[in-house]
């Protein structure tokens, strides 16, 4: 689990036990901290659990990963539009009426994004114009299924973003002090399964 290794790290921050640094090597934690002009931390109520609970680490790494995934997914949509242009494909498969018949949020958003990238009134596509009256039945599977494939990716990222956002704004310590009720309850909000499973 996370409690034992994180407790060893927290112990060093408190000036207890042994600690290692590149400049001092192994030594008593209070002296290693002192050699770096640092003072041992002094914990207040409930701060100990904050240092030894891995849920916060999972959530923070997950938040960064989710943000990066969102950026990459949007870039993939742009790359798909460029690919369609280069291969002289048609955007008919991205028609909004087609996607209303299978209204997954991500699928509709990607189709709309592709239409906006391929049909700018400011910068009209000569390739798109050349295909206005094309009688080709359909483009390659990989081109016309972009909204369906990229869409579920966007939806999955948004699902994970929701879990991570809830997690970042939650009480994950233990026990839970319900001051307004005058009660303290030992429960399981510290468990990292929600962010961990979503990130998997």
Tab-separated table of N, CA, C and O in Angstrom, residues 36-147:
chain	number	residue	atom	x	y	z
A	36	UNK	N	20.336	22.017	4.406
A	36	UNK	CA	19.675	22.664	3.267
A	36	UNK	C	18.861	23.882	3.706
A	36	UNK	O	17.986	24.352	2.965
A	37	UNK	N	19.151	24.365	4.913
A	37	UNK	CA	18.439	25.524	5.483
A	37	UNK	C	16.931	25.293	5.575
A	37	UNK	O	16.136	26.195	5.318
A	38	UNK	N	16.564	24.084	5.911
A	38	UNK	CA	15.151	23.737	6.074
A	38	UNK	C	14.885	23.358	7.526
A	38	UNK	O	15.759	22.818	8.199
A	39	UNK	N	13.688	23.641	7.973
A	39	UNK	CA	13.278	23.264	9.326
A	39	UNK	C	12.283	22.118	9.252
A	39	UNK	O	11.505	22.037	8.298
A	40	UNK	N	12.289	21.229	10.240
A	40	UNK	CA	11.286	20.163	10.256
A	40	UNK	C	9.884	20.772	10.317
A	40	UNK	O	9.680	21.821	10.936
A	41	UNK	N	8.947	20.115	9.637
A	41	UNK	CA	7.569	20.617	9.678
A	41	UNK	C	6.918	20.210	10.985
A	41	UNK	O	7.288	19.212	11.607
A	42	UNK	N	5.968	21.005	11.412
A	42	UNK	CA	5.202	20.714	12.616
A	42	UNK	C	3.756	20.555	12.191
A	42	UNK	O	3.166	21.482	11.629
A	43	UNK	N	3.203	19.383	12.419
A	43	UNK	CA	1.872	19.074	11.902
A	43	UNK	C	0.752	19.543	12.819
A	43	UNK	O	0.859	19.477	14.041
A	44	UNK	N	-0.308	20.013	12.182
A	44	UNK	CA	-1.550	20.355	12.877
A	44	UNK	C	-2.517	19.188	12.700
A	44	UNK	O	-2.200	18.188	12.048
A	45	UNK	N	-3.710	19.352	13.247
A	45	UNK	CA	-4.719	18.295	13.171
A	45	UNK	C	-4.994	17.895	11.727
A	45	UNK	O	-5.160	18.749	10.858
A	46	UNK	N	-5.015	16.620	11.482
A	46	UNK	CA	-5.348	15.995	10.197
A	46	UNK	C	-4.304	16.155	9.098
A	46	UNK	O	-4.460	15.618	8.007
A	47	UNK	N	-3.217	16.893	9.341
A	47	UNK	CA	-2.211	17.083	8.301
A	47	UNK	C	-1.363	15.835	8.075
A	47	UNK	O	-0.802	15.656	6.995
A	48	UNK	N	-1.292	14.966	9.051
A	48	UNK	CA	-0.523	13.732	8.904
A	48	UNK	C	-1.094	12.854	7.802
A	48	UNK	O	-0.360	12.355	6.944
A	49	UNK	N	-2.417	12.685	7.799
A	49	UNK	CA	-3.041	11.856	6.774
A	49	UNK	C	-2.843	12.458	5.390
A	49	UNK	O	-2.648	11.737	4.415
A	50	UNK	N	-2.861	13.789	5.314
A	50	UNK	CA	-2.657	14.447	4.019
A	50	UNK	C	-1.291	14.091	3.430
A	50	UNK	O	-1.125	14.026	2.214
A	51	UNK	N	-0.302	13.834	4.288
A	51	UNK	CA	1.042	13.495	3.825
A	51	UNK	C	1.206	12.020	3.467
A	51	UNK	O	2.080	11.667	2.682
A	52	UNK	N	0.375	11.160	4.045
A	52	UNK	CA	0.579	9.729	3.817
A	52	UNK	C	-0.497	9.071	2.959
A	52	UNK	O	-0.426	7.884	2.676
A	53	UNK	N	-1.493	9.826	2.524
A	53	UNK	CA	-2.553	9.261	1.688
A	53	UNK	C	-2.198	9.462	0.220
A	53	UNK	O	-2.042	10.589	-0.251
A	54	UNK	N	-2.077	8.367	-0.528
A	54	UNK	CA	-1.687	8.435	-1.931
A	54	UNK	C	-2.769	8.938	-2.875
A	54	UNK	O	-2.503	9.204	-4.048
A	55	UNK	N	-4.001	9.083	-2.380
A	55	UNK	CA	-5.088	9.538	-3.245
A	55	UNK	C	-4.784	10.904	-3.847
A	55	UNK	O	-5.083	11.164	-5.015
A	56	UNK	N	-4.186	11.792	-3.051
A	56	UNK	CA	-3.864	13.124	-3.572
A	56	UNK	C	-2.830	13.036	-4.699
A	56	UNK	O	-2.910	13.772	-5.676
A	57	UNK	N	-1.873	12.135	-4.561
A	57	UNK	CA	-0.860	11.966	-5.605
A	57	UNK	C	-1.489	11.407	-6.882
A	57	UNK	O	-1.233	11.903	-7.985
A	58	UNK	N	-2.346	10.400	-6.728
A	58	UNK	CA	-3.047	9.833	-7.884
A	58	UNK	C	-3.831	10.936	-8.592
A	58	UNK	O	-3.792	11.072	-9.817
A	59	UNK	N	-4.534	11.737	-7.807
A	59	UNK	CA	-5.385	12.784	-8.366
A	59	UNK	C	-4.570	13.863	-9.059
A	59	UNK	O	-4.934	14.319	-10.153
A	60	UNK	N	-3.454	14.270	-8.473
A	60	UNK	CA	-2.657	15.336	-9.082
A	60	UNK	C	-2.011	14.870	-10.385
A	60	UNK	O	-2.034	15.584	-11.397
A	61	UNK	N	-1.471	13.656	-10.391
A	61	UNK	CA	-0.894	13.111	-11.624
A	61	UNK	C	-2.001	12.922	-12.668
A	61	UNK	O	-1.827	13.222	-13.847
A	62	UNK	N	-3.146	12.451	-12.198
A	62	UNK	CA	-4.288	12.244	-13.091
A	62	UNK	C	-4.799	13.534	-13.705
A	62	UNK	O	-5.184	13.563	-14.876
A	63	UNK	N	-4.788	14.615	-12.930
A	63	UNK	CA	-5.255	15.907	-13.449
A	63	UNK	C	-4.360	16.371	-14.592
A	63	UNK	O	-4.844	16.828	-15.634
A	64	UNK	N	-3.058	16.231	-14.407
A	64	UNK	CA	-2.134	16.628	-15.473
A	64	UNK	C	-2.300	15.725	-16.691
A	64	UNK	O	-2.333	16.206	-17.840
A	65	UNK	N	-2.415	14.428	-16.472
A	65	UNK	CA	-2.569	13.487	-17.586
A	65	UNK	C	-3.858	13.749	-18.360
A	65	UNK	O	-3.875	13.692	-19.595
A	66	UNK	N	-4.924	14.070	-17.639
A	66	UNK	CA	-6.208	14.346	-18.283
A	66	UNK	C	-6.129	15.603	-19.137
A	66	UNK	O	-6.633	15.638	-20.268
A	67	UNK	N	-5.473	16.626	-18.618
A	67	UNK	CA	-5.317	17.868	-19.381
A	67	UNK	C	-4.487	17.622	-20.643
A	67	UNK	O	-4.844	18.090	-21.730
A	68	UNK	N	-3.416	16.878	-20.508
A	68	UNK	CA	-2.581	16.564	-21.682
A	68	UNK	C	-3.356	15.734	-22.698
A	68	UNK	O	-3.252	15.948	-23.903
A	69	UNK	N	-4.139	14.776	-22.217
A	69	UNK	CA	-4.925	13.929	-23.118
A	69	UNK	C	-5.928	14.766	-23.905
A	69	UNK	O	-6.136	14.539	-25.105
A	70	UNK	N	-6.537	15.740	-23.250
A	70	UNK	CA	-7.492	16.615	-23.932
A	70	UNK	C	-6.834	17.412	-25.042
A	70	UNK	O	-7.400	17.570	-26.136
A	71	UNK	N	-5.643	17.909	-24.785
A	71	UNK	CA	-4.897	18.677	-25.794
A	71	UNK	C	-4.553	17.790	-26.985
A	71	UNK	O	-4.741	18.170	-28.147
A	72	UNK	N	-4.067	16.588	-26.695
A	72	UNK	CA	-3.696	15.658	-27.766
A	72	UNK	C	-4.926	15.261	-28.589
A	72	UNK	O	-4.860	15.171	-29.821
A	73	UNK	N	-6.062	15.043	-27.925
A	73	UNK	CA	-7.283	14.654	-28.635
A	73	UNK	C	-7.735	15.756	-29.591
A	73	UNK	O	-8.158	15.475	-30.722
A	74	UNK	N	-7.647	17.011	-29.146
A	74	UNK	CA	-8.018	18.128	-30.031
A	74	UNK	C	-7.034	18.233	-31.205
A	74	UNK	O	-7.430	18.504	-32.340
A	75	UNK	N	-5.763	18.000	-30.928
A	75	UNK	CA	-4.772	18.012	-32.014
A	75	UNK	C	-5.055	16.896	-33.016
A	75	UNK	O	-4.879	17.086	-34.223
A	76	UNK	N	-5.493	15.753	-32.531
A	76	UNK	CA	-5.808	14.628	-33.420
A	76	UNK	C	-6.939	14.985	-34.376
A	76	UNK	O	-6.935	14.567	-35.540
A	77	UNK	N	-7.905	15.769	-33.904
A	77	UNK	CA	-8.989	16.209	-34.783
A	77	UNK	C	-8.452	17.092	-35.909
A	77	UNK	O	-8.875	16.971	-37.064
A	78	UNK	N	-7.526	17.954	-35.573
A	78	UNK	CA	-6.925	18.835	-36.587
A	78	UNK	C	-6.128	18.012	-37.599
A	78	UNK	O	-6.215	18.237	-38.810
A	79	UNK	N	-5.378	17.038	-37.100
A	79	UNK	CA	-4.604	16.164	-37.987
A	79	UNK	C	-5.551	15.396	-38.919
A	79	UNK	O	-5.268	15.231	-40.115
A	80	UNK	N	-6.690	14.963	-38.388
A	80	UNK	CA	-7.663	14.235	-39.219
A	80	UNK	C	-8.191	15.133	-40.334
A	80	UNK	O	-8.333	14.690	-41.484
A	81	UNK	N	-8.469	16.394	-40.020
A	81	UNK	CA	-8.953	17.334	-41.036
A	81	UNK	C	-7.890	17.552	-42.110
A	81	UNK	O	-8.197	17.551	-43.313
A	82	UNK	N	-6.645	17.714	-41.688
A	82	UNK	CA	-5.554	17.884	-42.655
A	82	UNK	C	-5.399	16.644	-43.537
A	82	UNK	O	-5.159	16.740	-44.737
A	83	UNK	N	-5.541	15.470	-42.922
A	83	UNK	CA	-5.423	14.215	-43.662
A	83	UNK	C	-6.509	14.122	-44.727
A	83	UNK	O	-6.245	13.734	-45.876
A	84	UNK	N	-7.730	14.493	-44.341
A	84	UNK	CA	-8.829	14.468	-45.299
A	84	UNK	C	-8.545	15.397	-46.480
A	84	UNK	O	-8.781	15.044	-47.636
A	85	UNK	N	-8.013	16.577	-46.186
A	85	UNK	CA	-7.670	17.534	-47.234
A	85	UNK	C	-6.614	16.967	-48.179
A	85	UNK	O	-6.765	17.020	-49.391
A	86	UNK	N	-5.553	16.430	-47.604
A	86	UNK	CA	-4.440	15.916	-48.397
A	86	UNK	C	-4.884	14.758	-49.293
A	86	UNK	O	-4.452	14.640	-50.443
A	87	UNK	N	-5.779	13.910	-48.772
A	87	UNK	CA	-6.245	12.756	-49.535
A	87	UNK	C	-7.441	13.090	-50.426
A	87	UNK	O	-8.037	12.198	-51.022
A	88	UNK	N	-7.765	14.375	-50.483
A	88	UNK	CA	-8.877	14.852	-51.323
A	88	UNK	C	-10.179	14.139	-50.977
A	88	UNK	O	-10.934	13.709	-51.855
A	89	UNK	N	-10.422	14.033	-49.677
A	89	UNK	CA	-11.647	13.394	-49.215
A	89	UNK	C	-12.806	14.369	-49.157
A	89	UNK	O	-12.638	15.569	-49.341
A	90	UNK	N	-13.990	13.827	-48.889
A	90	UNK	CA	-15.186	14.654	-48.757
A	90	UNK	C	-15.612	14.711	-47.293
A	90	UNK	O	-15.396	13.769	-46.532
A	91	UNK	N	-16.230	15.824	-46.924
A	91	UNK	CA	-16.687	15.989	-45.537
A	91	UNK	C	-18.151	15.606	-45.378
A	91	UNK	O	-18.735	15.852	-44.320
A	92	UNK	N	-18.748	14.997	-46.388
A	92	UNK	CA	-20.174	14.649	-46.311
A	92	UNK	C	-20.476	13.723	-45.135
A	92	UNK	O	-21.556	13.793	-44.556
A	93	UNK	N	-19.529	12.884	-44.758
A	93	UNK	CA	-19.760	11.959	-43.640
A	93	UNK	C	-19.874	12.690	-42.304
A	93	UNK	O	-20.270	12.093	-41.308
A	94	UNK	N	-19.549	13.978	-42.284
A	94	UNK	CA	-19.596	14.758	-41.042
A	94	UNK	C	-20.856	15.618	-40.957
A	94	UNK	O	-20.973	16.474	-40.075
A	95	UNK	N	-21.796	15.397	-41.864
A	95	UNK	CA	-23.055	16.148	-41.901
A	95	UNK	C	-23.760	16.074	-40.544
A	95	UNK	O	-23.888	14.995	-39.960
A	96	UNK	N	-24.222	17.209	-40.055
A	96	UNK	CA	-24.827	17.252	-38.717
A	96	UNK	C	-26.064	16.365	-38.605
A	96	UNK	O	-26.316	15.763	-37.558
A	97	UNK	N	-26.853	16.256	-39.689
A	97	UNK	CA	-28.052	15.413	-39.628
A	97	UNK	C	-27.703	13.940	-39.455
A	97	UNK	O	-28.455	13.186	-38.832
A	98	UNK	N	-26.577	13.526	-40.003
A	98	UNK	CA	-26.124	12.147	-39.820
A	98	UNK	C	-25.839	11.886	-38.342
A	98	UNK	O	-26.248	10.869	-37.778
A	99	UNK	N	-25.187	12.833	-37.691
A	99	UNK	CA	-24.747	12.619	-36.307
A	99	UNK	C	-25.852	12.843	-35.284
A	99	UNK	O	-25.760	12.345	-34.159
A	100	UNK	N	-26.919	13.526	-35.701
A	100	UNK	CA	-28.089	13.652	-34.816
A	100	UNK	C	-28.787	12.304	-34.654
A	100	UNK	O	-29.513	12.082	-33.682
A	101	UNK	N	-28.585	11.406	-35.618
A	101	UNK	CA	-29.215	10.087	-35.553
A	101	UNK	C	-28.507	9.138	-34.589
A	101	UNK	O	-29.047	8.086	-34.244
A	102	UNK	N	-27.300	9.515	-34.186
A	102	UNK	CA	-26.539	8.752	-33.176
A	102	UNK	C	-25.863	9.803	-32.294
A	102	UNK	O	-24.655	10.010	-32.371
A	103	UNK	N	-26.632	10.452	-31.435
A	103	UNK	CA	-26.182	11.702	-30.798
A	103	UNK	C	-25.261	11.563	-29.582
A	103	UNK	O	-25.521	12.112	-28.520
A	104	UNK	N	-24.168	10.856	-29.772
A	104	UNK	CA	-23.160	10.859	-28.714
A	104	UNK	C	-22.498	12.231	-28.708
A	104	UNK	O	-22.156	12.777	-29.770
A	105	UNK	N	-22.307	12.771	-27.528
A	105	UNK	CA	-21.785	14.133	-27.394
A	105	UNK	C	-20.445	14.324	-28.099
A	105	UNK	O	-20.247	15.268	-28.861
A	106	UNK	N	-19.505	13.429	-27.860
A	106	UNK	CA	-18.176	13.548	-28.462
A	106	UNK	C	-18.219	13.400	-29.969
A	106	UNK	O	-17.532	14.123	-30.698
A	107	UNK	N	-19.031	12.463	-30.450
A	107	UNK	CA	-19.154	12.236	-31.894
A	107	UNK	C	-19.673	13.494	-32.584
A	107	UNK	O	-19.124	13.930	-33.606
A	108	UNK	N	-20.720	14.092	-32.017
A	108	UNK	CA	-21.271	15.312	-32.612
A	108	UNK	C	-20.270	16.463	-32.559
A	108	UNK	O	-20.152	17.239	-33.506
A	109	UNK	N	-19.535	16.563	-31.454
A	109	UNK	CA	-18.555	17.647	-31.307
A	109	UNK	C	-17.425	17.516	-32.316
A	109	UNK	O	-16.985	18.508	-32.908
A	110	UNK	N	-16.941	16.289	-32.530
A	110	UNK	CA	-15.850	16.082	-33.488
A	110	UNK	C	-16.336	16.365	-34.906
A	110	UNK	O	-15.639	17.021	-35.691
A	111	UNK	N	-17.535	15.895	-35.253
A	111	UNK	CA	-18.078	16.158	-36.591
A	111	UNK	C	-18.198	17.671	-36.815
A	111	UNK	O	-17.822	18.181	-37.884
A	112	UNK	N	-18.667	18.380	-35.806
A	112	UNK	CA	-18.792	19.845	-35.915
A	112	UNK	C	-17.418	20.495	-36.066
A	112	UNK	O	-17.226	21.403	-36.877
A	113	UNK	N	-16.464	20.009	-35.285
A	113	UNK	CA	-15.105	20.562	-35.362
A	113	UNK	C	-14.506	20.326	-36.749
A	113	UNK	O	-13.884	21.215	-37.331
A	114	UNK	N	-14.708	19.142	-37.287
A	114	UNK	CA	-14.185	18.833	-38.616
A	114	UNK	C	-14.854	19.706	-39.685
A	114	UNK	O	-14.181	20.214	-40.587
A	115	UNK	N	-16.159	19.895	-39.557
A	115	UNK	CA	-16.850	20.770	-40.516
A	115	UNK	C	-16.295	22.191	-40.450
A	115	UNK	O	-16.058	22.831	-41.476
A	116	UNK	N	-16.058	22.671	-39.235
A	116	UNK	CA	-15.559	24.049	-39.092
A	116	UNK	C	-14.132	24.187	-39.622
A	116	UNK	O	-13.770	25.218	-40.186
A	117	UNK	N	-13.341	23.134	-39.464
A	117	UNK	CA	-11.968	23.175	-39.976
A	117	UNK	C	-11.921	23.056	-41.501
A	117	UNK	O	-11.040	23.625	-42.146
A	118	UNK	N	-12.868	22.333	-42.054
A	118	UNK	CA	-12.836	22.065	-43.496
A	118	UNK	C	-13.667	23.034	-44.325
A	118	UNK	O	-13.532	23.070	-45.538
A	119	UNK	N	-14.534	23.806	-43.667
A	119	UNK	CA	-15.428	24.701	-44.414
A	119	UNK	C	-15.413	26.105	-43.841
A	119	UNK	O	-16.460	26.665	-43.536
A	120	UNK	N	-14.272	26.672	-43.698
A	120	UNK	CA	-14.176	28.034	-43.191
A	120	UNK	C	-14.609	29.015	-44.280
A	120	UNK	O	-14.131	28.952	-45.408
A	121	UNK	N	-15.519	29.918	-43.933
A	121	UNK	CA	-15.928	30.946	-44.899
A	121	UNK	C	-14.793	31.932	-45.139
A	121	UNK	O	-14.685	32.515	-46.213
A	122	UNK	N	-13.946	32.109	-44.134
A	122	UNK	CA	-12.810	33.019	-44.277
A	122	UNK	C	-11.741	32.421	-45.173
A	122	UNK	O	-11.152	33.103	-46.010
A	123	UNK	N	-11.473	31.129	-44.966
A	123	UNK	CA	-10.460	30.428	-45.767
A	123	UNK	C	-11.099	29.203	-46.406
A	123	UNK	O	-10.927	28.078	-45.937
A	124	UNK	N	-11.872	29.393	-47.483
A	124	UNK	CA	-12.544	28.240	-48.102
A	124	UNK	C	-11.539	27.247	-48.668
A	124	UNK	O	-10.478	27.615	-49.152
A	125	UNK	N	-11.912	25.988	-48.574
A	125	UNK	CA	-11.041	24.912	-49.056
A	125	UNK	C	-11.274	24.675	-50.539
A	125	UNK	O	-12.391	24.337	-50.956
A	126	UNK	N	-10.236	24.841	-51.322
A	126	UNK	CA	-10.347	24.570	-52.757
A	126	UNK	C	-10.644	23.094	-52.991
A	126	UNK	O	-11.386	22.739	-53.910
A	127	UNK	N	-10.061	22.247	-52.151
A	127	UNK	CA	-10.288	20.808	-52.312
A	127	UNK	C	-11.739	20.474	-52.024
A	127	UNK	O	-12.384	19.742	-52.778
A	128	UNK	N	-12.292	21.048	-50.946
A	128	UNK	CA	-13.692	20.791	-50.615
A	128	UNK	C	-14.598	21.282	-51.739
A	128	UNK	O	-15.568	20.609	-52.116
A	129	UNK	N	-14.287	22.451	-52.269
A	129	UNK	CA	-15.084	23.005	-53.370
A	129	UNK	C	-15.030	22.082	-54.590
A	129	UNK	O	-16.032	21.881	-55.274
A	130	UNK	N	-13.871	21.511	-54.857
A	130	UNK	CA	-13.726	20.645	-56.024
A	130	UNK	C	-14.525	19.357	-55.900
A	130	UNK	O	-14.789	18.682	-56.882
A	131	UNK	N	-14.930	19.028	-54.665
A	131	UNK	CA	-15.680	17.788	-54.435
A	131	UNK	C	-17.156	18.023	-54.188
A	131	UNK	O	-17.873	17.104	-53.805
A	132	UNK	N	-17.627	19.243	-54.411
A	132	UNK	CA	-19.034	19.534	-54.136
A	132	UNK	C	-19.963	18.624	-54.926
A	132	UNK	O	-21.005	18.222	-54.451
A	133	UNK	N	-19.611	18.328	-56.145
A	133	UNK	CA	-20.483	17.525	-56.999
A	133	UNK	C	-19.830	16.192	-57.359
A	133	UNK	O	-20.132	15.594	-58.390
A	134	UNK	N	-18.952	15.736	-56.468
A	134	UNK	CA	-18.243	14.473	-56.707
A	134	UNK	C	-19.226	13.310	-56.567
A	134	UNK	O	-20.067	13.293	-55.673
A	135	UNK	N	-19.129	12.329	-57.443
A	135	UNK	CA	-20.042	11.182	-57.366
A	135	UNK	C	-19.397	9.962	-56.716
A	135	UNK	O	-19.939	8.866	-56.781
A	136	UNK	N	-18.238	10.164	-56.083
A	136	UNK	CA	-17.595	9.044	-55.384
A	136	UNK	C	-18.504	8.630	-54.222
A	136	UNK	O	-19.006	9.489	-53.486
A	137	UNK	N	-18.699	7.345	-54.039
A	137	UNK	CA	-19.653	6.866	-53.038
A	137	UNK	C	-19.212	7.225	-51.626
A	137	UNK	O	-19.968	7.785	-50.838
A	138	UNK	N	-17.976	6.891	-51.289
A	138	UNK	CA	-17.517	7.156	-49.929
A	138	UNK	C	-16.000	7.122	-49.852
A	138	UNK	O	-15.333	6.532	-50.694
A	139	UNK	N	-15.502	7.787	-48.810
A	139	UNK	CA	-14.065	7.787	-48.546
A	139	UNK	C	-13.681	6.543	-47.757
A	139	UNK	O	-14.535	5.767	-47.322
A	140	UNK	N	-12.390	6.413	-47.536
A	140	UNK	CA	-11.887	5.295	-46.723
A	140	UNK	C	-12.534	5.331	-45.334
A	140	UNK	O	-12.839	6.388	-44.790
A	141	UNK	N	-12.731	4.172	-44.825
A	141	UNK	CA	-13.300	3.949	-43.485
A	141	UNK	C	-12.625	4.828	-42.434
A	141	UNK	O	-13.279	5.446	-41.603
A	142	UNK	N	-11.291	4.892	-42.501
A	142	UNK	CA	-10.533	5.643	-41.491
A	142	UNK	C	-10.832	7.130	-41.527
A	142	UNK	O	-10.684	7.809	-40.513
A	143	UNK	N	-11.257	7.650	-42.674
A	143	UNK	CA	-11.580	9.071	-42.776
A	143	UNK	C	-13.002	9.354	-42.318
A	143	UNK	O	-13.237	10.248	-41.514
A	144	UNK	N	-13.948	8.594	-42.809
A	144	UNK	CA	-15.343	8.920	-42.511
A	144	UNK	C	-15.777	8.517	-41.112
A	144	UNK	O	-16.803	8.992	-40.615
A	145	UNK	N	-15.011	7.667	-40.447
A	145	UNK	CA	-15.360	7.263	-39.076
A	145	UNK	C	-14.646	8.091	-38.007
A	145	UNK	O	-14.699	7.756	-36.822
A	146	UNK	N	-13.992	9.164	-38.412
A	146	UNK	CA	-13.268	9.986	-37.440
A	146	UNK	C	-14.159	10.468	-36.293
A	146	UNK	O	-13.758	10.375	-35.123
A	147	UNK	N	-15.368	10.973	-36.543
A	147	UNK	CA	-16.191	11.426	-35.408
A	147	UNK	C	-16.507	10.313	-34.410
A	147	UNK	O	-16.531	10.549	-33.201
